[in-house]
Amino acid sequence: MRQAGSYSGILISGKTGPHLLPLARIKKIMKKSGDGVKMISGESPIVFSKACEMFIKELTQRSWMVTMQGKRRTLNKEDVASAVMATDLFDFLLNLVSEMDTSKSS
Amino acid sequence: MAEDAGASGSNNDGGGGGGIKEQDRLLPIANVGRIMKQILHPNAKISKEAKETMQECVSEFISFVTSEASDKCKKERRKTVNGDDICWALATLGFDEYAAPLKRYLGKYRQLEGDKAAANQDHNSNIEDNIWRGIN
């Protein structure tokens, strides 16, 4: 038997270095997306893992710009909300951030 | 419309402290936080609430894209959502900057699988590294 290297890792467990997000959890979230989502190919969570990484990085960068405008060093949730509101691409998050805002009384 | 986005109202007191179900629909805060830190300065700090907000946003992102991909499958009478559908959904929803590199990655990943199926023998363990380097 040959040694298990990172090559076998990517196909067997998906738990290789580059995957920063748990594939099984991604799959669960995908399944809860709606009634129609029943079967998901094995590659889908892997694609999403990378997509989510990109998404997190982009939203974080935009949020940080708001933090800097406020001359602060700590990125807080209001900065994330501001970034969402300022970016058309993130319109799908508007409900989410406005609801979180309302529940916390400032 | 956002009925199962987790914003059901009752779990929204500061986030993070929910039960098992709550955690199940979010990606782990440690992983999310790590990715956030990757692109910020070493001096930058991130509040716990900001990480929690990001967790929620990512789950919403996954649902949003998956729904779109799933609709496409329904129209085409396919039962399984695959990587191509996700790339297509990303491009359709405005995330075309993500779609392009992801398509490349997906192509190489499939090639890798094809090689494995065909050979199942000694294989160059650098293939996976090359996938990442090629994308980055």
mmCIF file of N, CA and C in Angstrom, chain B residues 5-134:
data_model
loop_
_atom_site.group_PDB
_atom_site.id
_atom_site.type_symbol
_atom_site.label_atom_id
_atom_site.label_comp_id
_atom_site.label_asym_id
_atom_site.label_seq_id
_atom_site.Cartn_x
_atom_site.Cartn_y
_atom_site.Cartn_z
ATOM 1 N N ALA B 5 -33.671 31.392 7.207
ATOM 2 C CA ALA B 5 -32.328 31.946 7.297
ATOM 3 C C ALA B 5 -31.869 32.010 8.733
ATOM 4 N N GLY B 6 -32.638 31.432 9.615
ATOM 5 C CA GLY B 6 -32.228 31.416 11.007
ATOM 6 C C GLY B 6 -32.680 32.645 11.745
ATOM 7 N N ALA B 7 -33.163 33.634 11.025
ATOM 8 C CA ALA B 7 -33.602 34.865 11.684
ATOM 9 C C ALA B 7 -35.040 34.711 12.109
ATOM 10 N N SER B 8 -35.291 33.706 12.906
ATOM 11 C CA SER B 8 -36.668 33.434 13.302
ATOM 12 C C SER B 8 -37.074 34.277 14.482
ATOM 13 N N GLY B 9 -36.218 35.159 14.871
ATOM 14 C CA GLY B 9 -36.600 36.108 15.918
ATOM 15 C C GLY B 9 -36.231 35.637 17.304
ATOM 16 N N SER B 10 -36.444 34.381 17.588
ATOM 17 C CA SER B 10 -36.260 33.969 18.981
ATOM 18 C C SER B 10 -34.801 33.709 19.340
ATOM 19 N N ASN B 11 -33.947 33.583 18.361
ATOM 20 C CA ASN B 11 -32.569 33.256 18.679
ATOM 21 C C ASN B 11 -31.622 34.417 18.548
ATOM 22 N N ASN B 12 -32.155 35.591 18.549
ATOM 23 C CA ASN B 12 -31.311 36.721 18.179
ATOM 24 C C ASN B 12 -30.780 37.559 19.317
ATOM 25 N N ASP B 13 -30.662 37.018 20.496
ATOM 26 C CA ASP B 13 -30.122 37.878 21.571
ATOM 27 C C ASP B 13 -28.610 37.779 21.635
ATOM 28 N N GLY B 14 -27.984 38.534 20.807
ATOM 29 C CA GLY B 14 -26.534 38.616 20.825
ATOM 30 C C GLY B 14 -25.870 37.457 20.105
ATOM 31 N N GLY B 15 -26.650 36.491 19.662
ATOM 32 C CA GLY B 15 -26.096 35.406 18.855
ATOM 33 C C GLY B 15 -25.165 34.486 19.619
ATOM 34 N N GLY B 16 -24.741 33.446 19.000
ATOM 35 C CA GLY B 16 -23.671 32.600 19.538
ATOM 36 C C GLY B 16 -24.087 31.667 20.647
ATOM 37 N N GLY B 17 -25.072 32.041 21.441
ATOM 38 C CA GLY B 17 -25.351 31.213 22.607
ATOM 39 C C GLY B 17 -26.469 30.223 22.398
ATOM 40 N N GLY B 18 -26.872 30.008 21.160
ATOM 41 C CA GLY B 18 -28.019 29.144 20.886
ATOM 42 C C GLY B 18 -27.735 27.689 21.157
ATOM 43 N N GLY B 19 -28.734 26.869 20.941
ATOM 44 C CA GLY B 19 -28.600 25.435 21.189
ATOM 45 C C GLY B 19 -27.884 24.729 20.057
ATOM 46 N N ILE B 20 -28.029 23.415 20.043
ATOM 47 C CA ILE B 20 -27.296 22.619 19.072
ATOM 48 C C ILE B 20 -27.724 22.968 17.650
ATOM 49 N N LYS B 21 -29.004 23.136 17.458
ATOM 50 C CA LYS B 21 -29.500 23.422 16.114
ATOM 51 C C LYS B 21 -28.918 24.708 15.570
ATOM 52 N N GLU B 22 -28.801 25.671 16.447
ATOM 53 C CA GLU B 22 -28.248 26.947 16.022
ATOM 54 C C GLU B 22 -26.830 26.764 15.482
ATOM 55 N N GLN B 23 -26.038 26.001 16.200
ATOM 56 C CA GLN B 23 -24.652 25.816 15.785
ATOM 57 C C GLN B 23 -24.558 25.025 14.499
ATOM 58 N N ASP B 24 -25.512 24.157 14.306
ATOM 59 C CA ASP B 24 -25.505 23.302 13.146
ATOM 60 C C ASP B 24 -25.656 24.051 11.839
ATOM 61 N N ARG B 25 -26.301 25.207 11.909
ATOM 62 C CA ARG B 25 -26.557 25.923 10.658
ATOM 63 C C ARG B 25 -25.512 27.018 10.412
ATOM 64 N N LEU B 26 -24.508 27.060 11.264
ATOM 65 C CA LEU B 26 -23.446 28.041 11.085
ATOM 66 C C LEU B 26 -22.111 27.328 10.923
ATOM 67 N N LEU B 27 -21.201 27.978 10.218
ATOM 68 C CA LEU B 27 -19.848 27.445 10.159
ATOM 69 C C LEU B 27 -19.132 27.826 11.453
ATOM 70 N N PRO B 28 -18.167 27.009 11.880
ATOM 71 C CA PRO B 28 -17.525 27.251 13.179
ATOM 72 C C PRO B 28 -16.886 28.629 13.263
ATOM 73 N N ILE B 29 -17.088 29.256 14.408
ATOM 74 C CA ILE B 29 -16.607 30.636 14.553
ATOM 75 C C ILE B 29 -15.082 30.718 14.467
ATOM 76 N N ALA B 30 -14.413 29.677 14.916
ATOM 77 C CA ALA B 30 -12.942 29.681 14.859
ATOM 78 C C ALA B 30 -12.451 29.726 13.413
ATOM 79 N N ASN B 31 -13.063 28.906 12.566
ATOM 80 C CA ASN B 31 -12.666 28.864 11.162
ATOM 81 C C ASN B 31 -12.970 30.192 10.469
ATOM 82 N N VAL B 32 -14.153 30.697 10.751
ATOM 83 C CA VAL B 32 -14.549 31.967 10.140
ATOM 84 C C VAL B 32 -13.598 33.079 10.576
ATOM 85 N N GLY B 33 -13.322 33.104 11.880
ATOM 86 C CA GLY B 33 -12.423 34.126 12.422
ATOM 87 C C GLY B 33 -11.037 34.065 11.815
ATOM 88 N N ARG B 34 -10.572 32.849 11.590
ATOM 89 C CA ARG B 34 -9.245 32.652 11.021
ATOM 90 C C ARG B 34 -9.152 33.243 9.618
ATOM 91 N N ILE B 35 -10.183 33.006 8.847
ATOM 92 C CA ILE B 35 -10.190 33.529 7.484
ATOM 93 C C ILE B 35 -10.250 35.051 7.501
ATOM 94 N N MET B 36 -11.046 35.588 8.412
ATOM 95 C CA MET B 36 -11.137 37.047 8.525
ATOM 96 C C MET B 36 -9.768 37.634 8.850
ATOM 97 N N LYS B 37 -9.074 36.988 9.776
ATOM 98 C CA LYS B 37 -7.759 37.505 10.181
ATOM 99 C C LYS B 37 -6.763 37.468 9.048
ATOM 100 N N GLN B 38 -6.921 36.496 8.164
ATOM 101 C CA GLN B 38 -5.950 36.322 7.083
ATOM 102 C C GLN B 38 -5.753 37.568 6.239
ATOM 103 N N ILE B 39 -6.816 38.328 6.071
ATOM 104 C CA ILE B 39 -6.646 39.476 5.182
ATOM 105 C C ILE B 39 -6.554 40.801 5.924
ATOM 106 N N LEU B 40 -6.552 40.764 7.235
ATOM 107 C CA LEU B 40 -6.394 42.014 7.976
ATOM 108 C C LEU B 40 -4.967 42.149 8.489
ATOM 109 N N HIS B 41 -4.614 43.322 8.923
ATOM 110 C CA HIS B 41 -3.303 43.558 9.512
ATOM 111 C C HIS B 41 -3.158 42.756 10.796
ATOM 112 N N PRO B 42 -1.936 42.441 11.155
ATOM 113 C CA PRO B 42 -1.724 41.735 12.420
ATOM 114 C C PRO B 42 -2.262 42.524 13.622
ATOM 115 N N ASN B 43 -2.266 43.849 13.494
ATOM 116 C CA ASN B 43 -2.747 44.698 14.595
ATOM 117 C C ASN B 43 -4.262 44.732 14.703
ATOM 118 N N ALA B 44 -4.917 44.327 13.651
ATOM 119 C CA ALA B 44 -6.370 44.477 13.629
ATOM 120 C C ALA B 44 -7.038 43.531 14.604
ATOM 121 N N LYS B 45 -8.124 44.009 15.201
ATOM 122 C CA LYS B 45 -8.879 43.150 16.106
ATOM 123 C C LYS B 45 -10.292 42.998 15.573
ATOM 124 N N ILE B 46 -10.864 41.882 15.912
ATOM 125 C CA ILE B 46 -12.212 41.595 15.445
ATOM 126 C C ILE B 46 -13.074 41.263 16.651
ATOM 127 N N SER B 47 -14.177 41.957 16.798
ATOM 128 C CA SER B 47 -15.037 41.666 17.945
ATOM 129 C C SER B 47 -15.731 40.330 17.746
ATOM 130 N N LYS B 48 -16.096 39.725 18.841
ATOM 131 C CA LYS B 48 -16.780 38.433 18.771
ATOM 132 C C LYS B 48 -18.091 38.566 18.012
ATOM 133 N N GLU B 49 -18.760 39.677 18.242
ATOM 134 C CA GLU B 49 -20.045 39.892 17.554
ATOM 135 C C GLU B 49 -19.865 40.004 16.050
ATOM 136 N N ALA B 50 -18.745 40.601 15.658
ATOM 137 C CA ALA B 50 -18.483 40.732 14.220
ATOM 138 C C ALA B 50 -18.290 39.342 13.606
ATOM 139 N N LYS B 51 -17.601 38.474 14.336
ATOM 140 C CA LYS B 51 -17.409 37.102 13.833
ATOM 141 C C LYS B 51 -18.753 36.372 13.760
ATOM 142 N N GLU B 52 -19.583 36.600 14.756
ATOM 143 C CA GLU B 52 -20.892 35.957 14.758
ATOM 144 C C GLU B 52 -21.747 36.456 13.601
ATOM 145 N N THR B 53 -21.651 37.740 13.367
ATOM 146 C CA THR B 53 -22.370 38.316 12.234
ATOM 147 C C THR B 53 -21.872 37.697 10.936
ATOM 148 N N MET B 54 -20.570 37.540 10.834
ATOM 149 C CA MET B 54 -19.998 36.943 9.628
ATOM 150 C C MET B 54 -20.479 35.501 9.466
ATOM 151 N N GLN B 55 -20.560 34.753 10.553
ATOM 152 C CA GLN B 55 -21.076 33.384 10.493
ATOM 153 C C GLN B 55 -22.454 33.376 9.858
ATOM 154 N N GLU B 56 -23.293 34.271 10.335
ATOM 155 C CA GLU B 56 -24.667 34.346 9.816
ATOM 156 C C GLU B 56 -24.658 34.698 8.328
ATOM 157 N N CYS B 57 -23.805 35.648 7.980
ATOM 158 C CA CYS B 57 -23.745 36.092 6.584
ATOM 159 C C CYS B 57 -23.294 34.963 5.661
ATOM 160 N N VAL B 58 -22.333 34.184 6.109
ATOM 161 C CA VAL B 58 -21.841 33.095 5.265
ATOM 162 C C VAL B 58 -22.927 32.039 5.046
ATOM 163 N N SER B 59 -23.635 31.702 6.113
ATOM 164 C CA SER B 59 -24.717 30.725 5.971
ATOM 165 C C SER B 59 -25.777 31.230 5.012
ATOM 166 N N GLU B 60 -26.052 32.515 5.115
ATOM 167 C CA GLU B 60 -27.029 33.119 4.217
ATOM 168 C C GLU B 60 -26.523 33.065 2.775
ATOM 169 N N PHE B 61 -25.253 33.298 2.617
ATOM 170 C CA PHE B 61 -24.611 33.242 1.304
ATOM 171 C C PHE B 61 -24.752 31.846 0.701
ATOM 172 N N ILE B 62 -24.469 30.830 1.504
ATOM 173 C CA ILE B 62 -24.578 29.451 1.037
ATOM 174 C C ILE B 62 -26.017 29.148 0.619
ATOM 175 N N SER B 63 -26.961 29.541 1.453
ATOM 176 C CA SER B 63 -28.377 29.287 1.133
ATOM 177 C C SER B 63 -28.792 29.996 -0.135
ATOM 178 N N PHE B 64 -28.396 31.235 -0.222
ATOM 179 C CA PHE B 64 -28.754 32.075 -1.359
ATOM 180 C C PHE B 64 -28.269 31.463 -2.676
ATOM 181 N N VAL B 65 -27.013 31.095 -2.701
ATOM 182 C CA VAL B 65 -26.426 30.535 -3.926
ATOM 183 C C VAL B 65 -26.993 29.140 -4.215
ATOM 184 N N THR B 66 -27.140 28.344 -3.160
ATOM 185 C CA THR B 66 -27.653 26.988 -3.343
ATOM 186 C C THR B 66 -29.072 27.005 -3.896
ATOM 187 N N SER B 67 -29.894 27.909 -3.394
ATOM 188 C CA SER B 67 -31.271 27.994 -3.898
ATOM 189 C C SER B 67 -31.296 28.275 -5.389
ATOM 190 N N GLU B 68 -30.455 29.183 -5.799
ATOM 191 C CA GLU B 68 -30.388 29.535 -7.209
ATOM 192 C C GLU B 68 -29.942 28.329 -8.043
ATOM 193 N N ALA B 69 -28.920 27.644 -7.543
ATOM 194 C CA ALA B 69 -28.403 26.468 -8.242
ATOM 195 C C ALA B 69 -29.464 25.371 -8.292
ATOM 196 N N SER B 70 -30.168 25.231 -7.192
ATOM 197 C CA SER B 70 -31.203 24.208 -7.099
ATOM 198 C C SER B 70 -32.349 24.477 -8.065
ATOM 199 N N ASP B 71 -32.727 25.736 -8.200
ATOM 200 C CA ASP B 71 -33.784 26.110 -9.155
ATOM 201 C C ASP B 71 -33.385 25.737 -10.564
ATOM 202 N N LYS B 72 -32.142 25.972 -10.876
ATOM 203 C CA LYS B 72 -31.643 25.628 -12.218
ATOM 204 C C LYS B 72 -31.771 24.129 -12.450
ATOM 205 N N CYS B 73 -31.399 23.347 -11.445
ATOM 206 C CA CYS B 73 -31.492 21.892 -11.578
ATOM 207 C C CYS B 73 -32.927 21.443 -11.800
ATOM 208 N N LYS B 74 -33.824 22.079 -11.074
ATOM 209 C CA LYS B 74 -35.240 21.727 -11.219
ATOM 210 C C LYS B 74 -35.709 21.977 -12.644
ATOM 211 N N LYS B 75 -35.348 23.148 -13.147
ATOM 212 C CA LYS B 75 -35.770 23.496 -14.508
ATOM 213 C C LYS B 75 -35.223 22.508 -15.526
ATOM 214 N N GLU B 76 -34.015 22.033 -15.245
ATOM 215 C CA GLU B 76 -33.383 21.118 -16.189
ATOM 216 C C GLU B 76 -33.653 19.660 -15.825
ATOM 217 N N ARG B 77 -34.519 19.506 -14.856
ATOM 218 C CA ARG B 77 -34.934 18.163 -14.414
ATOM 219 C C ARG B 77 -33.761 17.298 -13.991
ATOM 220 N N ARG B 78 -32.869 17.902 -13.250
ATOM 221 C CA ARG B 78 -31.766 17.142 -12.682
ATOM 222 C C ARG B 78 -31.929 17.119 -11.172
ATOM 223 N N LYS B 79 -31.511 16.014 -10.589
ATOM 224 C CA LYS B 79 -31.730 15.875 -9.150
ATOM 225 C C LYS B 79 -30.552 16.327 -8.304
ATOM 226 N N THR B 80 -29.404 16.330 -8.912
ATOM 227 C CA THR B 80 -28.206 16.600 -8.104
ATOM 228 C C THR B 80 -27.580 17.955 -8.436
ATOM 229 N N VAL B 81 -27.396 18.739 -7.419
ATOM 230 C CA VAL B 81 -26.700 20.019 -7.580
ATOM 231 C C VAL B 81 -25.199 19.726 -7.646
ATOM 232 N N ASN B 82 -24.582 20.166 -8.722
ATOM 233 C CA ASN B 82 -23.137 19.898 -8.835
ATOM 234 C C ASN B 82 -22.321 21.197 -8.848
ATOM 235 N N GLY B 83 -21.023 21.050 -8.959
ATOM 236 C CA GLY B 83 -20.133 22.200 -8.915
ATOM 237 C C GLY B 83 -20.401 23.224 -9.999
ATOM 238 N N ASP B 84 -20.742 22.751 -11.181
ATOM 239 C CA ASP B 84 -21.046 23.673 -12.289
ATOM 240 C C ASP B 84 -22.250 24.546 -11.959
ATOM 241 N N ASP B 85 -23.240 23.935 -11.340
ATOM 242 C CA ASP B 85 -24.445 24.687 -10.980
ATOM 243 C C ASP B 85 -24.105 25.798 -9.997
ATOM 244 N N ILE B 86 -23.215 25.486 -9.078
ATOM 245 C CA ILE B 86 -22.831 26.490 -8.098
ATOM 246 C C ILE B 86 -22.063 27.620 -8.763
ATOM 247 N N CYS B 87 -21.164 27.280 -9.657
ATOM 248 C CA CYS B 87 -20.418 28.319 -10.388
ATOM 249 C C CYS B 87 -21.377 29.179 -11.204
ATOM 250 N N TRP B 88 -22.304 28.539 -11.832
ATOM 251 C CA TRP B 88 -23.298 29.271 -12.624
ATOM 252 C C TRP B 88 -24.105 30.207 -11.730
ATOM 253 N N ALA B 89 -24.560 29.682 -10.594
ATOM 254 C CA ALA B 89 -25.356 30.496 -9.671
ATOM 255 C C ALA B 89 -24.560 31.700 -9.170
ATOM 256 N N LEU B 90 -23.299 31.469 -8.864
ATOM 257 C CA LEU B 90 -22.453 32.571 -8.403
ATOM 258 C C LEU B 90 -22.374 33.668 -9.455
ATOM 259 N N ALA B 91 -22.149 33.268 -10.693
ATOM 260 C CA ALA B 91 -22.053 34.258 -11.771
ATOM 261 C C ALA B 91 -23.390 34.976 -11.958
ATOM 262 N N THR B 92 -24.469 34.239 -11.922
ATOM 263 C CA THR B 92 -25.802 34.808 -12.106
ATOM 264 C C THR B 92 -26.145 35.832 -11.029
ATOM 265 N N LEU B 93 -25.692 35.537 -9.810
ATOM 266 C CA LEU B 93 -26.054 36.402 -8.686
ATOM 267 C C LEU B 93 -25.095 37.577 -8.502
ATOM 268 N N GLY B 94 -24.156 37.695 -9.416
ATOM 269 C CA GLY B 94 -23.258 38.848 -9.360
ATOM 270 C C GLY B 94 -21.871 38.548 -8.851
ATOM 271 N N PHE B 95 -21.620 37.315 -8.441
ATOM 272 C CA PHE B 95 -20.312 36.963 -7.901
ATOM 273 C C PHE B 95 -19.410 36.424 -9.003
ATOM 274 N N ASP B 96 -19.379 37.139 -10.131
ATOM 275 C CA ASP B 96 -18.588 36.599 -11.239
ATOM 276 C C ASP B 96 -17.100 36.574 -10.952
ATOM 277 N N GLU B 97 -16.664 37.413 -10.051
ATOM 278 C CA GLU B 97 -15.230 37.374 -9.719
ATOM 279 C C GLU B 97 -14.856 36.096 -8.981
ATOM 280 N N TYR B 98 -15.831 35.504 -8.343
ATOM 281 C CA TYR B 98 -15.563 34.227 -7.679
ATOM 282 C C TYR B 98 -15.680 33.101 -8.696
ATOM 283 N N ALA B 99 -16.638 33.228 -9.578
ATOM 284 C CA ALA B 99 -16.989 32.124 -10.478
ATOM 285 C C ALA B 99 -15.818 31.699 -11.352
ATOM 286 N N ALA B 100 -15.074 32.662 -11.862
ATOM 287 C CA ALA B 100 -13.988 32.316 -12.781
ATOM 288 C C ALA B 100 -12.906 31.439 -12.150
ATOM 289 N N PRO B 101 -12.281 31.864 -11.051
ATOM 290 C CA PRO B 101 -11.280 30.984 -10.449
ATOM 291 C C PRO B 101 -11.856 29.668 -9.943
ATOM 292 N N LEU B 102 -13.112 29.707 -9.497
ATOM 293 C CA LEU B 102 -13.714 28.478 -8.998
ATOM 294 C C LEU B 102 -13.935 27.476 -10.120
ATOM 295 N N LYS B 103 -14.274 27.968 -11.273
ATOM 296 C CA LYS B 103 -14.454 27.073 -12.412
ATOM 297 C C LYS B 103 -13.144 26.381 -12.750
ATOM 298 N N ARG B 104 -12.067 27.146 -12.686
ATOM 299 C CA ARG B 104 -10.756 26.576 -12.975
ATOM 300 C C ARG B 104 -10.428 25.510 -11.945
ATOM 301 N N TYR B 105 -10.692 25.848 -10.699
ATOM 302 C CA TYR B 105 -10.417 24.911 -9.624
ATOM 303 C C TYR B 105 -11.233 23.639 -9.802
ATOM 304 N N LEU B 106 -12.483 23.795 -10.110
ATOM 305 C CA LEU B 106 -13.372 22.659 -10.288
ATOM 306 C C LEU B 106 -12.877 21.760 -11.422
ATOM 307 N N GLY B 107 -12.440 22.393 -12.502
ATOM 308 C CA GLY B 107 -11.919 21.632 -13.630
ATOM 309 C C GLY B 107 -10.738 20.777 -13.253
ATOM 310 N N LYS B 108 -9.837 21.370 -12.492
ATOM 311 C CA LYS B 108 -8.648 20.628 -12.093
ATOM 312 C C LYS B 108 -8.998 19.546 -11.085
ATOM 313 N N TYR B 109 -9.938 19.841 -10.218
ATOM 314 C CA TYR B 109 -10.368 18.856 -9.234
ATOM 315 C C TYR B 109 -10.958 17.642 -9.942
ATOM 316 N N ARG B 110 -11.744 17.882 -10.958
ATOM 317 C CA ARG B 110 -12.356 16.778 -11.693
ATOM 318 C C ARG B 110 -11.321 15.972 -12.457
ATOM 319 N N GLN B 111 -10.342 16.684 -12.930
ATOM 320 C CA GLN B 111 -9.254 16.017 -13.638
ATOM 321 C C GLN B 111 -8.541 15.070 -12.684
ATOM 322 N N LEU B 112 -8.349 15.563 -11.486
ATOM 323 C CA LEU B 112 -7.712 14.780 -10.447
ATOM 324 C C LEU B 112 -8.495 13.507 -10.162
ATOM 325 N N GLU B 113 -9.790 13.657 -10.084
ATOM 326 C CA GLU B 113 -10.651 12.507 -9.809
ATOM 327 C C GLU B 113 -10.627 11.523 -10.956
ATOM 328 N N GLY B 114 -10.598 12.062 -12.141
ATOM 329 C CA GLY B 114 -10.544 11.221 -13.325
ATOM 330 C C GLY B 114 -9.263 10.418 -13.362
ATOM 331 N N ASP B 115 -8.175 11.073 -12.994
ATOM 332 C CA ASP B 115 -6.889 10.376 -12.941
ATOM 333 C C ASP B 115 -6.936 9.260 -11.923
ATOM 334 N N LYS B 116 -7.539 9.561 -10.800
ATOM 335 C CA LYS B 116 -7.596 8.576 -9.738
ATOM 336 C C LYS B 116 -8.392 7.363 -10.175
ATOM 337 N N ALA B 117 -9.496 7.622 -10.823
ATOM 338 C CA ALA B 117 -10.342 6.530 -11.285
ATOM 339 C C ALA B 117 -9.620 5.687 -12.328
ATOM 340 N N ALA B 118 -8.902 6.364 -13.180
ATOM 341 C CA ALA B 118 -8.225 5.647 -14.252
ATOM 342 C C ALA B 118 -7.019 4.872 -13.755
ATOM 343 N N ALA B 119 -6.220 5.505 -12.960
ATOM 344 C CA ALA B 119 -4.955 4.900 -12.569
ATOM 345 C C ALA B 119 -5.050 4.103 -11.272
ATOM 346 N N ASN B 120 -5.434 4.781 -10.221
ATOM 347 C CA ASN B 120 -5.473 4.170 -8.894
ATOM 348 C C ASN B 120 -4.155 3.540 -8.488
ATOM 349 N N GLN B 121 -3.099 4.133 -9.009
ATOM 350 C CA GLN B 121 -1.775 3.602 -8.729
ATOM 351 C C GLN B 121 -0.933 4.689 -8.084
ATOM 352 N N ASP B 122 0.336 4.546 -8.240
ATOM 353 C CA ASP B 122 1.235 5.626 -7.836
ATOM 354 C C ASP B 122 0.812 6.906 -8.539
ATOM 355 N N HIS B 123 0.743 7.961 -7.785
ATOM 356 C CA HIS B 123 0.366 9.212 -8.437
ATOM 357 C C HIS B 123 1.147 10.350 -7.846
ATOM 358 N N ASN B 124 1.330 11.332 -8.629
ATOM 359 C CA ASN B 124 2.085 12.498 -8.210
ATOM 360 C C ASN B 124 1.345 13.240 -7.098
ATOM 361 N N SER B 125 1.908 13.236 -5.919
ATOM 362 C CA SER B 125 1.209 13.883 -4.812
ATOM 363 C C SER B 125 1.270 15.400 -4.908
ATOM 364 N N ASN B 126 1.962 15.882 -5.918
ATOM 365 C CA ASN B 126 2.008 17.337 -6.079
ATOM 366 C C ASN B 126 0.802 17.887 -6.828
ATOM 367 N N ILE B 127 -0.049 16.990 -7.311
ATOM 368 C CA ILE B 127 -1.190 17.457 -8.095
ATOM 369 C C ILE B 127 -2.033 18.428 -7.296
ATOM 370 N N GLU B 128 -2.322 18.072 -6.055
ATOM 371 C CA GLU B 128 -3.175 18.925 -5.246
ATOM 372 C C GLU B 128 -2.526 20.280 -5.010
ATOM 373 N N ASP B 129 -1.231 20.249 -4.733
ATOM 374 C CA ASP B 129 -0.515 21.516 -4.556
ATOM 375 C C ASP B 129 -0.627 22.363 -5.812
ATOM 376 N N ASN B 130 -0.503 21.707 -6.953
ATOM 377 C CA ASN B 130 -0.552 22.449 -8.202
ATOM 378 C C ASN B 130 -1.917 23.056 -8.442
ATOM 379 N N ILE B 131 -2.949 22.377 -7.995
ATOM 380 C CA ILE B 131 -4.283 22.931 -8.143
ATOM 381 C C ILE B 131 -4.341 24.274 -7.434
ATOM 382 N N TRP B 132 -3.850 24.298 -6.201
ATOM 383 C CA TRP B 132 -3.930 25.524 -5.415
ATOM 384 C C TRP B 132 -3.022 26.592 -5.987
ATOM 385 N N ARG B 133 -1.825 26.179 -6.366
ATOM 386 C CA ARG B 133 -0.905 27.189 -6.902
ATOM 387 C C ARG B 133 -1.431 27.742 -8.210
ATOM 388 N N GLY B 134 -2.000 26.863 -8.999
ATOM 389 C CA GLY B 134 -2.523 27.300 -10.287
ATOM 390 C C GLY B 134 -3.640 28.311 -10.122
#
